[in-house]
Short mmCIF file of C-alpha atoms in Angstrom, two decimals:
data_model
loop_
_atom_site.label_atom_id
_atom_site.label_comp_id
_atom_site.label_asym_id
_atom_site.label_seq_id
_atom_site.Cartn_x
_atom_site.Cartn_y
_atom_site.Cartn_z
CA MET D 181 96.66 80.16 96.63
CA PRO D 182 93.20 79.59 98.10
CA ILE D 183 90.34 81.83 96.99
CA LEU D 184 88.06 83.67 99.39
CA THR D 185 84.78 85.24 98.32
CA VAL D 186 84.05 88.40 100.30
CA THR D 187 80.86 90.46 100.33
CA ASN D 188 81.23 93.96 101.72
CA LEU D 189 78.70 96.13 103.57
CA ALA D 190 77.39 97.58 100.32
CA GLY D 191 76.62 94.06 99.12
CA ALA D 192 79.37 93.94 96.49
CA THR D 193 81.10 90.57 96.16
CA ARG D 194 84.70 90.03 95.14
CA ASP D 195 86.99 87.00 94.98
CA VAL D 196 90.39 87.47 96.58
CA THR D 197 93.37 85.19 96.80
CA ALA D 198 95.56 85.04 99.86
CA SER D 199 98.51 83.17 101.21
CA ALA D 200 97.51 79.98 103.00
CA HIS D 201 99.63 81.02 106.00
CA GLY D 202 97.42 83.64 107.58
CA SER D 203 93.87 83.96 108.82
CA VAL D 204 90.70 84.85 106.96
CA MET D 205 90.91 88.24 108.70
CA GLU D 206 94.37 88.81 107.23
CA ALA D 207 93.11 87.73 103.80
CA ILE D 208 90.25 90.26 103.95
CA ARG D 209 92.41 93.07 105.34
CA GLY D 210 95.19 92.30 102.89
CA ALA D 211 92.75 92.63 100.00
CA GLY D 212 92.03 96.21 101.05
CA PHE D 213 88.45 95.95 102.35
CA ASP D 214 88.12 99.01 104.54
CA GLU D 215 85.07 97.94 106.55
CA LEU D 216 86.80 95.22 108.53
CA ALA D 217 88.33 97.00 111.52
CA ALA D 218 90.14 94.03 113.13
CA LEU D 219 91.31 96.41 115.82
CA CYS D 220 93.22 94.01 118.05
CA GLY D 221 95.15 92.61 115.10
CA GLY D 222 93.90 89.08 115.54
CA CYS D 223 94.68 88.25 119.17
CA LEU D 224 91.09 87.45 120.18
CA SER D 225 90.74 90.57 122.30
CA CYS D 226 87.83 92.21 120.49
CA ALA D 227 85.11 91.30 118.02
CA THR D 228 85.78 93.81 115.25
CA CYS D 229 86.66 91.22 112.57
CA HIS D 230 83.16 89.73 112.68
CA VAL D 231 82.05 87.98 109.48
CA ILE D 232 78.99 85.96 108.58
CA VAL D 233 79.91 82.71 106.89
CA HIS D 234 77.73 81.39 104.07
CA PRO D 235 75.49 78.75 105.71
CA ASP D 236 76.60 76.11 103.21
CA ASP D 237 80.24 76.71 104.15
CA PHE D 238 79.89 76.89 107.92
CA ALA D 239 80.39 73.17 108.52
CA ARG D 240 83.74 73.34 106.69
CA LEU D 241 85.21 75.34 109.58
CA ALA D 242 86.72 73.94 112.72
CA PRO D 243 84.56 74.61 115.80
CA MET D 244 85.09 77.90 117.57
CA SER D 245 86.65 78.32 121.00
CA ALA D 246 84.65 79.30 124.07
CA ASP D 247 86.31 82.73 124.05
CA GLU D 248 85.36 83.38 120.43
CA ASN D 249 81.81 82.32 121.22
CA ASP D 250 81.73 84.70 124.20
CA LEU D 251 83.07 87.62 122.15
CA LEU D 252 80.47 87.01 119.46
CA ASP D 253 77.79 87.02 122.15
CA GLY D 254 78.62 90.69 122.67
CA SER D 255 77.53 91.54 119.12
CA ASP D 256 74.04 92.69 118.21
CA GLU D 257 74.76 91.47 114.68
CA ARG D 258 75.40 87.84 115.59
CA THR D 259 73.82 85.20 113.36
CA PRO D 260 73.96 81.38 113.56
CA THR D 261 76.95 81.40 111.17
CA SER D 262 78.87 84.30 112.68
CA ARG D 263 82.60 83.91 113.22
CA LEU D 264 85.57 86.08 114.12
CA SER D 265 87.63 85.97 110.93
CA CYS D 266 90.95 86.17 112.84
CA GLN D 267 90.16 82.79 114.34
CA ILE D 268 89.81 80.98 111.01
CA PRO D 269 93.16 79.83 109.59
CA PHE D 270 92.90 80.24 105.82
CA THR D 271 94.07 77.02 104.19
CA GLU D 272 93.95 75.47 100.72
CA ALA D 273 91.22 73.21 102.02
CA LEU D 274 89.05 76.27 102.65
CA SER D 275 89.37 77.64 99.13
CA GLY D 276 85.99 78.89 97.92
CA LEU D 277 84.89 80.00 101.40
CA ARG D 278 82.19 82.69 101.23
CA VAL D 279 81.98 85.35 103.96
CA THR D 280 80.09 88.62 104.41
CA ILE D 281 81.57 91.40 106.53
CA ALA D 282 79.24 92.08 109.47
CA LYS D 283 78.06 95.60 110.28
CA ASP D 284 80.25 95.66 113.39
CA GLY D 285 83.16 93.94 111.63
CA MET V 18 101.14 125.01 97.64
CA PRO V 19 100.17 121.54 96.41
CA ASN V 20 96.58 120.96 97.50
CA THR V 21 93.72 121.59 99.87
CA GLY V 22 91.31 119.08 101.33
CA THR V 23 92.20 117.28 104.55
CA LEU V 24 95.74 117.00 105.81
CA ILE V 25 96.36 114.42 108.53
CA VAL V 26 99.53 114.62 110.62
CA GLY V 27 100.52 111.27 112.09
CA ALA V 28 99.88 107.86 110.53
CA GLY V 29 99.35 105.66 113.56
CA HIS V 30 96.03 104.01 114.33
CA ALA V 31 94.25 107.37 114.62
CA GLY V 32 95.60 109.08 111.51
CA ALA V 33 95.33 106.02 109.29
CA GLN V 34 91.78 105.33 110.41
CA ALA V 35 90.79 108.99 109.93
CA ALA V 36 91.94 108.82 106.30
CA ALA V 37 90.21 105.48 105.68
CA ALA V 38 87.02 106.63 107.44
CA LEU V 39 86.80 109.88 105.47
CA ARG V 40 86.83 107.90 102.23
CA GLN V 41 84.49 105.25 103.63
CA PHE V 42 81.96 107.94 104.58
CA GLY V 43 82.13 109.55 101.15
CA TYR V 44 84.63 112.41 101.46
CA GLU V 45 85.83 113.22 97.93
CA LYS V 46 88.40 115.99 98.40
CA PRO V 47 92.14 115.29 98.52
CA ILE V 48 93.50 113.56 101.64
CA THR V 49 97.15 113.64 102.63
CA LEU V 50 98.46 111.41 105.41
CA LEU V 51 101.81 112.74 106.59
CA THR V 52 104.15 111.07 109.07
CA GLU V 53 107.71 111.49 110.27
CA GLU V 54 108.04 107.72 110.21
CA THR V 55 109.29 106.02 107.06
CA ASP V 56 106.88 103.06 107.15
CA PRO V 57 103.28 102.92 105.97
CA PRO V 58 100.68 102.71 108.78
CA TYR V 59 101.09 99.70 111.05
CA GLU V 60 99.71 98.36 114.32
CA ARG V 61 101.58 99.54 117.41
CA PRO V 62 100.39 97.04 120.06
CA PRO V 63 102.39 94.12 118.57
CA LEU V 64 105.61 96.13 118.93
CA SER V 65 105.91 95.06 122.56
CA LYS V 66 104.45 91.60 121.89
CA ASP V 67 104.37 89.51 118.66
CA TYR V 68 106.61 91.78 116.61
CA LEU V 69 109.27 91.96 119.31
CA ALA V 70 109.07 88.18 119.69
CA ARG V 71 109.38 87.84 115.88
CA ASP V 72 106.15 85.83 115.90
CA LYS V 73 104.83 88.34 113.36
CA THR V 74 106.60 89.94 110.41
CA PHE V 75 106.26 93.63 109.66
CA ASP V 76 103.95 92.90 106.72
CA ALA V 77 101.65 91.03 109.09
CA ILE V 78 101.18 94.14 111.24
CA LEU V 79 100.46 96.60 108.42
CA LEU V 80 97.10 98.25 109.13
CA ARG V 81 96.28 98.12 105.42
CA PRO V 82 98.12 96.61 102.46
CA ALA V 83 100.70 98.97 100.98
CA THR V 84 98.57 99.45 97.84
CA PHE V 85 95.49 100.50 99.84
CA TRP V 86 96.34 104.18 100.23
CA ALA V 87 96.83 104.88 96.54
CA SER V 88 93.74 102.84 95.69
CA LYS V 89 91.69 105.15 97.94
CA ASN V 90 93.34 108.24 96.48
CA ILE V 91 95.04 109.01 99.80
CA THR V 92 98.48 110.60 99.45
CA LEU V 93 100.87 108.97 101.88
CA THR V 94 103.78 111.26 102.68
CA LEU V 95 106.44 109.41 104.69
CA GLY V 96 109.53 110.75 106.43
CA GLN V 97 108.20 114.31 106.78
CA ARG V 98 108.04 116.10 110.11
CA ALA V 99 105.53 118.88 110.73
CA VAL V 100 107.30 121.83 112.34
CA ALA V 101 104.87 124.76 112.24
CA ILE V 102 101.23 125.57 111.61
CA ASP V 103 99.87 128.81 110.20
CA ALA V 104 96.36 128.43 111.59
CA ALA V 105 95.00 131.63 110.05
CA GLY V 106 96.55 130.86 106.68
CA HIS V 107 95.53 127.18 106.81
CA ALA V 108 99.03 125.90 106.01
CA LEU V 109 101.41 123.42 107.59
CA HIS V 110 105.18 123.70 107.29
CA THR V 111 107.40 120.63 107.26
CA ALA V 112 111.04 120.22 108.26
CA ASP V 113 112.23 120.28 104.64
CA GLY V 114 110.69 123.72 104.07
CA THR V 115 107.56 122.62 102.25
CA ALA V 116 104.28 124.40 102.97
CA ILE V 117 101.13 122.31 102.58
CA ALA V 118 97.80 124.12 102.35
CA TYR V 119 94.80 122.52 103.99
CA GLU V 120 91.14 123.15 104.34
CA THR V 121 90.92 120.86 107.36
CA LEU V 122 93.78 119.60 109.51
CA ILE V 123 93.61 116.49 111.69
CA TRP V 124 96.41 116.34 114.23
CA ALA V 125 97.02 112.67 115.05
CA ALA V 126 100.71 112.80 115.89
CA GLY V 127 100.39 110.76 119.09
CA GLY V 128 103.44 111.07 121.25
CA HIS V 129 107.08 110.26 121.61
CA ALA V 130 108.34 107.76 124.14
CA ARG V 131 109.42 109.56 127.31
CA ARG V 132 113.15 109.16 127.80
CA LEU V 133 115.32 109.23 130.88
CA ALA V 134 116.76 112.55 131.96
CA CYS V 135 119.51 111.21 134.23
CA THR V 136 123.23 110.91 133.55
CA GLY V 137 123.87 108.39 130.79
CA HIS V 138 120.40 108.72 129.24
CA HIS V 139 121.90 109.18 125.76
CA LEU V 140 124.00 106.00 125.70
CA THR V 141 123.76 103.29 123.07
CA GLY V 142 121.93 100.24 124.36
CA ILE V 143 119.01 102.20 125.84
CA HIS V 144 115.74 101.51 124.04
CA THR V 145 112.15 102.66 123.95
CA ILE V 146 109.22 100.85 122.32
CA ARG V 147 107.05 103.19 120.32
CA THR V 148 107.91 102.69 116.66
CA ARG V 149 108.92 99.88 114.36
CA ALA V 150 112.35 101.46 114.11
CA ASP V 151 112.69 101.30 117.92
CA VAL V 152 112.00 97.56 117.96
CA ASP V 153 114.21 96.83 114.96
CA LEU V 154 117.06 98.51 116.85
CA MET V 155 116.36 96.31 119.87
CA GLN V 156 116.22 93.17 117.78
CA ALA V 157 119.55 93.97 116.16
CA GLU V 158 121.12 93.89 119.63
CA LEU V 159 119.21 90.96 121.10
CA ALA V 160 121.47 88.24 119.66
CA HIS V 161 124.31 89.43 121.88
CA THR V 162 122.18 90.44 124.85
CA GLU V 163 121.87 88.26 127.93
CA THR V 164 120.64 90.63 130.59
CA VAL V 165 117.98 93.32 130.24
CA ALA V 166 116.90 95.99 132.71
CA VAL V 167 113.39 97.27 132.07
CA ILE V 168 112.70 100.66 133.62
CA GLY V 169 108.97 101.08 134.25
CA GLY V 170 106.40 98.48 135.32
CA GLY V 171 103.53 99.65 133.11
CA TYR V 172 101.95 97.65 130.30
CA ILE V 173 104.74 98.26 127.78
CA GLY V 174 107.48 97.34 130.24
CA LEU V 175 105.70 94.22 131.46
CA GLU V 176 104.80 93.03 127.95
CA ALA V 177 108.40 93.51 126.86
CA ALA V 178 109.61 91.68 129.97
CA ALA V 179 107.35 88.72 129.13
CA VAL V 180 108.70 88.51 125.57
CA LEU V 181 112.31 88.90 126.69
CA ARG V 182 111.90 86.06 129.19
CA LYS V 183 110.43 83.91 126.44
CA LEU V 184 113.53 84.72 124.38
CA GLY V 185 115.67 83.45 127.27
CA LYS V 186 117.00 86.78 128.50
CA SER V 187 117.60 87.53 132.15
CA VAL V 188 115.17 90.36 133.03
CA VAL V 189 114.99 92.88 135.88
CA VAL V 190 112.02 95.26 136.02
CA ILE V 191 112.58 98.47 137.97
CA GLU V 192 109.47 100.33 139.15
CA MET V 193 109.36 103.53 141.19
CA GLN V 194 105.91 102.90 142.69
CA ASP V 195 105.15 100.22 145.28
CA ARG V 196 103.43 98.07 142.65
CA VAL V 197 103.38 97.48 138.91
CA LEU V 198 100.54 98.96 136.81
CA ALA V 199 100.03 101.47 139.64
CA ARG V 200 98.62 104.21 137.41
CA VAL V 201 96.19 102.03 135.50
CA ALA V 202 94.92 99.18 137.68
CA GLY V 203 93.91 98.20 141.21
CA PRO V 204 96.28 96.52 143.67
CA ALA V 205 94.78 93.04 143.18
CA LEU V 206 95.67 93.12 139.48
CA SER V 207 99.13 94.50 140.23
CA ARG V 208 99.84 91.76 142.77
CA PHE V 209 98.67 89.07 140.33
CA TYR V 210 100.96 90.27 137.53
CA GLU V 211 103.89 90.71 139.92
CA GLU V 212 103.50 87.07 140.99
CA GLU V 213 103.23 85.85 137.40
CA HIS V 214 106.37 87.70 136.36
CA ARG V 215 108.28 86.37 139.36
CA LEU V 216 107.15 82.83 138.54
CA HIS V 217 108.50 83.36 135.02
CA GLY V 218 111.86 84.35 136.44
CA VAL V 219 111.66 88.14 136.26
CA THR V 220 113.31 90.04 139.09
CA LEU V 221 110.98 92.84 140.20
CA LEU V 222 112.35 95.83 142.06
CA LEU V 223 109.50 97.94 143.44
CA ASN V 224 109.79 101.27 145.30
CA THR V 225 113.01 101.64 143.37
CA ALA V 226 114.29 104.87 141.83
CA VAL V 227 116.93 105.10 139.13
CA GLU V 228 119.98 107.28 139.82
CA CYS V 229 121.77 107.05 136.48
CA ILE V 230 122.86 104.77 133.66
CA GLU V 231 126.31 103.21 134.01
CA GLU V 232 128.66 103.41 131.03
CA ARG V 233 131.28 101.02 129.74
CA ASP V 234 133.14 101.44 126.44
CA GLY V 235 130.67 104.08 125.32
CA ARG V 236 127.55 102.02 125.87
CA ALA V 237 125.06 101.47 128.63
CA ALA V 238 126.27 98.75 130.97
CA GLY V 239 123.70 98.90 133.74
CA VAL V 240 121.43 100.93 135.95
CA ARG V 241 122.60 102.58 139.15
CA LEU V 242 119.73 102.73 141.62
CA ALA V 243 119.12 105.53 144.10
CA ASN V 244 120.22 103.19 146.91
CA GLY V 245 123.60 102.74 145.20
CA THR V 246 123.05 99.23 143.88
CA ILE V 247 124.13 98.64 140.29
CA ILE V 248 121.99 96.39 138.10
CA ALA V 249 124.28 95.19 135.32
CA ALA V 250 122.53 94.93 131.97
CA ASP V 251 123.50 94.52 128.31
CA MET V 252 120.32 96.29 127.29
CA ILE V 253 118.05 98.84 128.97
CA VAL V 254 114.41 99.23 127.97
CA VAL V 255 112.66 102.40 129.11
CA GLY V 256 108.88 102.14 129.35
CA VAL V 257 107.83 105.24 131.28
CA GLY V 258 105.04 106.60 129.11
CA ILE V 259 104.82 109.10 126.30
CA ILE V 260 105.03 112.84 125.85
CA PRO V 261 102.27 114.08 123.56
CA ALA V 262 103.69 115.31 120.24
CA VAL V 263 101.86 118.62 120.03
CA GLY V 264 104.60 121.26 119.73
CA PRO V 265 103.57 122.93 116.44
CA LEU V 266 99.90 122.89 117.43
CA ARG V 267 100.63 124.44 120.83
CA GLU V 268 102.86 127.09 119.24
CA ALA V 269 100.05 127.90 116.83
CA GLY V 270 97.90 128.72 119.86
CA ALA V 271 95.83 125.58 120.43
CA ALA V 272 94.55 125.28 124.00
CA GLY V 273 95.70 122.37 126.16
CA ALA V 274 97.91 121.62 129.15
CA ASN V 275 98.37 117.87 128.84
CA GLY V 276 98.03 117.27 125.10
CA ILE V 277 95.60 119.35 123.04
CA ASP V 278 92.09 120.08 124.28
CA VAL V 279 89.28 118.95 122.01
CA ASP V 280 85.50 119.20 122.21
CA GLU V 281 83.02 116.33 121.78
CA HIS V 282 83.54 116.45 118.00
CA CYS V 283 87.36 116.30 118.40
CA ARG V 284 87.73 119.96 117.37
CA THR V 285 90.62 121.95 118.86
CA SER V 286 90.36 125.64 119.80
CA LEU V 287 91.83 126.55 116.38
CA PRO V 288 89.65 126.88 113.26
CA ASP V 289 89.32 123.75 111.11
CA ILE V 290 91.86 121.82 113.20
CA TYR V 291 90.90 118.55 114.85
CA ALA V 292 93.01 116.43 117.21
CA ILE V 293 92.53 112.69 117.80
CA GLY V 294 94.21 109.75 119.47
CA ASP V 295 96.85 109.69 122.19
CA CYS V 296 97.40 113.46 122.18
CA ALA V 297 93.74 114.55 122.32
CA ALA V 298 92.65 115.72 125.80
CA HIS V 299 88.90 115.21 125.88
CA ILE V 300 85.99 115.01 128.28
CA ASN V 301 85.29 111.28 128.34
CA PRO V 302 81.82 110.22 129.49
CA TYR V 303 83.41 107.25 131.27
CA ALA V 304 85.88 109.32 133.28
CA PRO V 305 84.87 111.17 136.48
CA ALA V 306 82.48 113.99 135.59
CA GLY V 307 84.15 116.91 133.85
CA GLN V 308 87.63 115.38 133.97
CA ARG V 309 89.68 115.97 130.83
CA ILE V 310 91.80 112.94 129.94
CA ARG V 311 94.06 111.57 127.26
CA LEU V 312 93.51 107.93 126.41
CA GLU V 313 96.35 105.96 124.88
CA SER V 314 94.58 103.05 123.22
CA VAL V 315 93.66 101.64 119.84
CA GLN V 316 89.96 101.93 120.70
CA ASN V 317 90.25 105.64 121.41
CA ALA V 318 92.37 106.29 118.33
CA ASN V 319 89.94 104.44 116.10
CA ASP V 320 86.71 105.85 117.52
CA GLN V 321 87.97 109.44 117.67
CA ALA V 322 89.10 109.07 114.05
CA ALA V 323 85.56 108.08 113.09
CA THR V 324 84.12 111.00 115.11
CA ALA V 325 86.43 113.52 113.42
CA ALA V 326 85.79 112.08 109.95
CA LYS V 327 82.02 112.22 110.40
CA SER V 328 82.24 115.72 111.90
CA ILE V 329 84.27 117.00 108.93
CA ILE V 330 81.73 115.61 106.49
CA ALA V 331 78.84 116.95 108.59
CA ALA V 332 80.43 120.41 108.70
CA ALA V 333 80.37 120.52 104.90
CA THR V 334 76.73 119.54 104.66
CA GLY V 335 75.40 121.33 107.75
CA ALA V 336 74.28 118.02 109.27
CA PRO V 337 74.64 117.55 113.03
CA ALA V 338 78.09 116.24 114.01
CA PRO V 339 78.37 113.10 116.16
CA HIS V 340 79.59 113.20 119.76
CA TYR V 341 82.47 111.04 120.93
CA ASP V 342 80.98 108.74 123.57
CA ALA V 343 82.47 105.29 122.84
CA VAL V 344 83.02 102.96 125.78
CA PRO V 345 86.77 102.49 126.33
CA TRP V 346 88.32 99.06 125.95
CA PHE V 347 91.87 97.84 126.06
CA TRP V 348 93.92 94.67 126.10
CA SER V 349 97.34 93.39 127.18
CA ASN V 350 98.91 90.00 126.46
CA GLN V 351 101.66 88.70 128.73
CA TYR V 352 102.79 85.06 128.72
CA ASP V 353 99.58 83.03 128.31
CA LEU V 354 97.51 85.69 130.09
CA ARG V 355 94.99 87.71 128.16
CA LEU V 356 93.85 90.84 129.94
CA GLN V 357 90.78 92.59 128.55
CA THR V 358 89.60 95.84 130.07
CA ILE V 359 86.23 97.51 129.59
CA GLY V 360 85.53 101.01 130.91
CA LEU V 361 87.88 103.34 132.77
CA SER V 362 88.88 102.64 136.37
CA THR V 363 90.03 106.26 136.91
CA GLY V 364 88.70 107.55 140.21
CA TYR V 365 87.41 104.20 141.50
CA ASP V 366 86.59 104.07 145.22
CA ASP V 367 85.97 100.35 145.62
CA THR V 368 86.75 97.05 143.90
CA VAL V 369 85.26 93.57 143.79
CA LEU V 370 87.33 90.50 143.03
CA ARG V 371 85.36 88.02 140.95
CA GLY V 372 87.02 84.61 140.72
CA ASP V 373 90.30 83.35 142.09
CA PRO V 374 93.59 84.80 140.77
CA ALA V 375 95.27 81.52 141.72
CA ALA V 376 93.10 79.83 139.09
CA ARG V 377 94.52 82.36 136.55
CA SER V 378 91.05 83.37 135.44
CA PHE V 379 89.35 86.22 137.28
CA SER V 380 88.04 89.75 136.98
CA LEU V 381 88.63 92.86 139.04
CA ILE V 382 85.53 95.03 139.00
CA TYR V 383 85.88 98.75 139.73
CA LEU V 384 83.14 100.80 141.39
CA ARG V 385 82.68 104.53 141.85
CA ALA V 386 79.87 105.70 144.12
CA GLY V 387 78.47 102.19 143.84
CA GLN V 388 78.33 102.19 140.04
CA VAL V 389 80.27 99.65 137.96
CA ILE V 390 82.79 101.74 135.98
CA ALA V 391 85.30 99.20 134.68
CA LEU V 392 86.41 95.56 134.66
CA ASP V 393 89.89 94.14 134.24
CA CYS V 394 89.32 90.57 133.05
CA VAL V 395 92.20 88.09 133.04
CA ASN V 396 91.52 85.01 130.93
CA ALA V 397 87.86 85.80 131.53
CA THR V 398 86.42 86.85 128.19
CA ARG V 399 82.86 86.13 129.26
CA ASP V 400 83.08 88.67 132.10
CA TYR V 401 84.58 91.19 129.67
CA VAL V 402 81.68 90.79 127.23
CA GLN V 403 78.95 90.58 129.85
CA GLY V 404 80.44 93.37 131.95
CA LYS V 405 80.18 95.91 129.14
CA PRO V 406 76.45 96.66 129.59
CA LEU V 407 77.05 97.11 133.33
CA VAL V 408 79.63 99.80 132.56
CA VAL V 409 77.60 101.43 129.79
CA ASN V 410 74.49 101.55 131.98
CA ARG V 411 76.39 102.54 135.16
CA ARG V 412 74.69 99.72 137.04
CA ILE V 413 74.66 99.61 140.83
CA ILE V 414 74.82 95.98 141.93
CA ASP V 415 75.36 94.35 145.27
CA LYS V 416 79.05 93.53 145.70
CA ALA V 417 78.37 89.98 146.86
CA LEU V 418 76.40 89.32 143.68
CA LEU V 419 79.18 90.74 141.50
CA ALA V 420 81.70 88.50 143.24
CA ASP V 421 79.62 85.33 142.82
CA THR V 422 81.02 83.47 139.80
CA ALA V 423 78.02 81.15 139.83
CA ILE V 424 75.93 84.11 138.64
CA PRO V 425 76.80 85.28 135.10
CA LEU V 426 77.30 89.05 134.90
CA LYS V 427 74.64 89.28 132.18
CA THR V 428 72.12 88.49 134.91
CA HIS V 429 72.78 92.00 136.22
CA GLY V 430 72.76 93.72 132.82
#
């Protein structure tokens, strides 16, 4: 199973493994991080699964959709490597991905 | 009596988030999360969408992994119904005769799906969509169901209709009002969704009252309308709202006519008892001034949970408690249409249509006394995002400018 490295709001980092069938959001939520709200459950209706991807990993991700980009625009916490974690399918190829939960995640 | 600390009744979005938020904000006393349901906390919105369509498994809609609650030292008590509250004695009684002492009680019991009251309302084959168990019952019957009558053209009914059409069922939606979504949206949005459902093969009966449910061999066989017509159906789905589940709280003396009244910190009129989520009647800064409302949404459940959790912690330390003032938002997915709502359209006196519904991407903007109070955005995420500051800041903007899609809404922010 692919490995995801997650940093929480307190700055603590932990490696988690997750099934390669879900999204990065599901991997984070499934690992029990309580700061990621993911309120709409992953249907691209909100921006509460906001993560900041490690700059060295950002290019590994497929480009985001216009809707994801628009939703991120609504966040005061947006950075150049911000993504909505529900929109990143978590695959074996992405193993080692490093993300930090955003303050409004 | 087992413990004190905080006892939370109801483990939907509100109750689950209240427990998680208390721990997140540093609450160290015992927390018990008690629900009459037999499943750990899960998301409700997919029940009428992805979960009904079997596009998502139950595990995929769990709010937290099953191990989360124990890892946060939160006692999850499933299958227990609260039946009485001794407010003075700070104890809750459950259906099996247990008394649970509490220091603080959070009532987050939501509501039960409103059922029909007419002849035949009790028959097998009539379904509501409120819990996982409800939808599992529906799914067990779907394999041998060809025709479905949906009573109620609100969000739940329409979302279910969209899924059932996708599953190849023949669907009739029966709505008492002269349009769908009549209680929650403007006519332009109603007309758009009516057209979409018709194009997808749904038969819509508006201005249509139900007389009774027809029976055959002990099960529901159709719906008899007030005009005498019988709509034959193998399955009947009733989506006519909820009744707040507040009986024990009301009997204990909590104030409230429609749900339970709470103040800006989500406190009820009873000592050390909070109420949050679908059943909490509150003064919402986005509703008409002074109007007490209940809001049935994930946003409201989640944000009121955070308000109550922070208020409980503040009460212990003497710090000022936060006020509930979050901007309401909501979503509904039907077919390939994504509706996103910001604000509350309650009490609107004017609307502006931005974009062309025929293009299947547009927004309906609601105004009250000239101020932007809400937007319903269909496949128009940018308007949803950029419309939020207009709602938060109660902006007054020329209607022609609002309607002009060549001008981004952020220009007016």
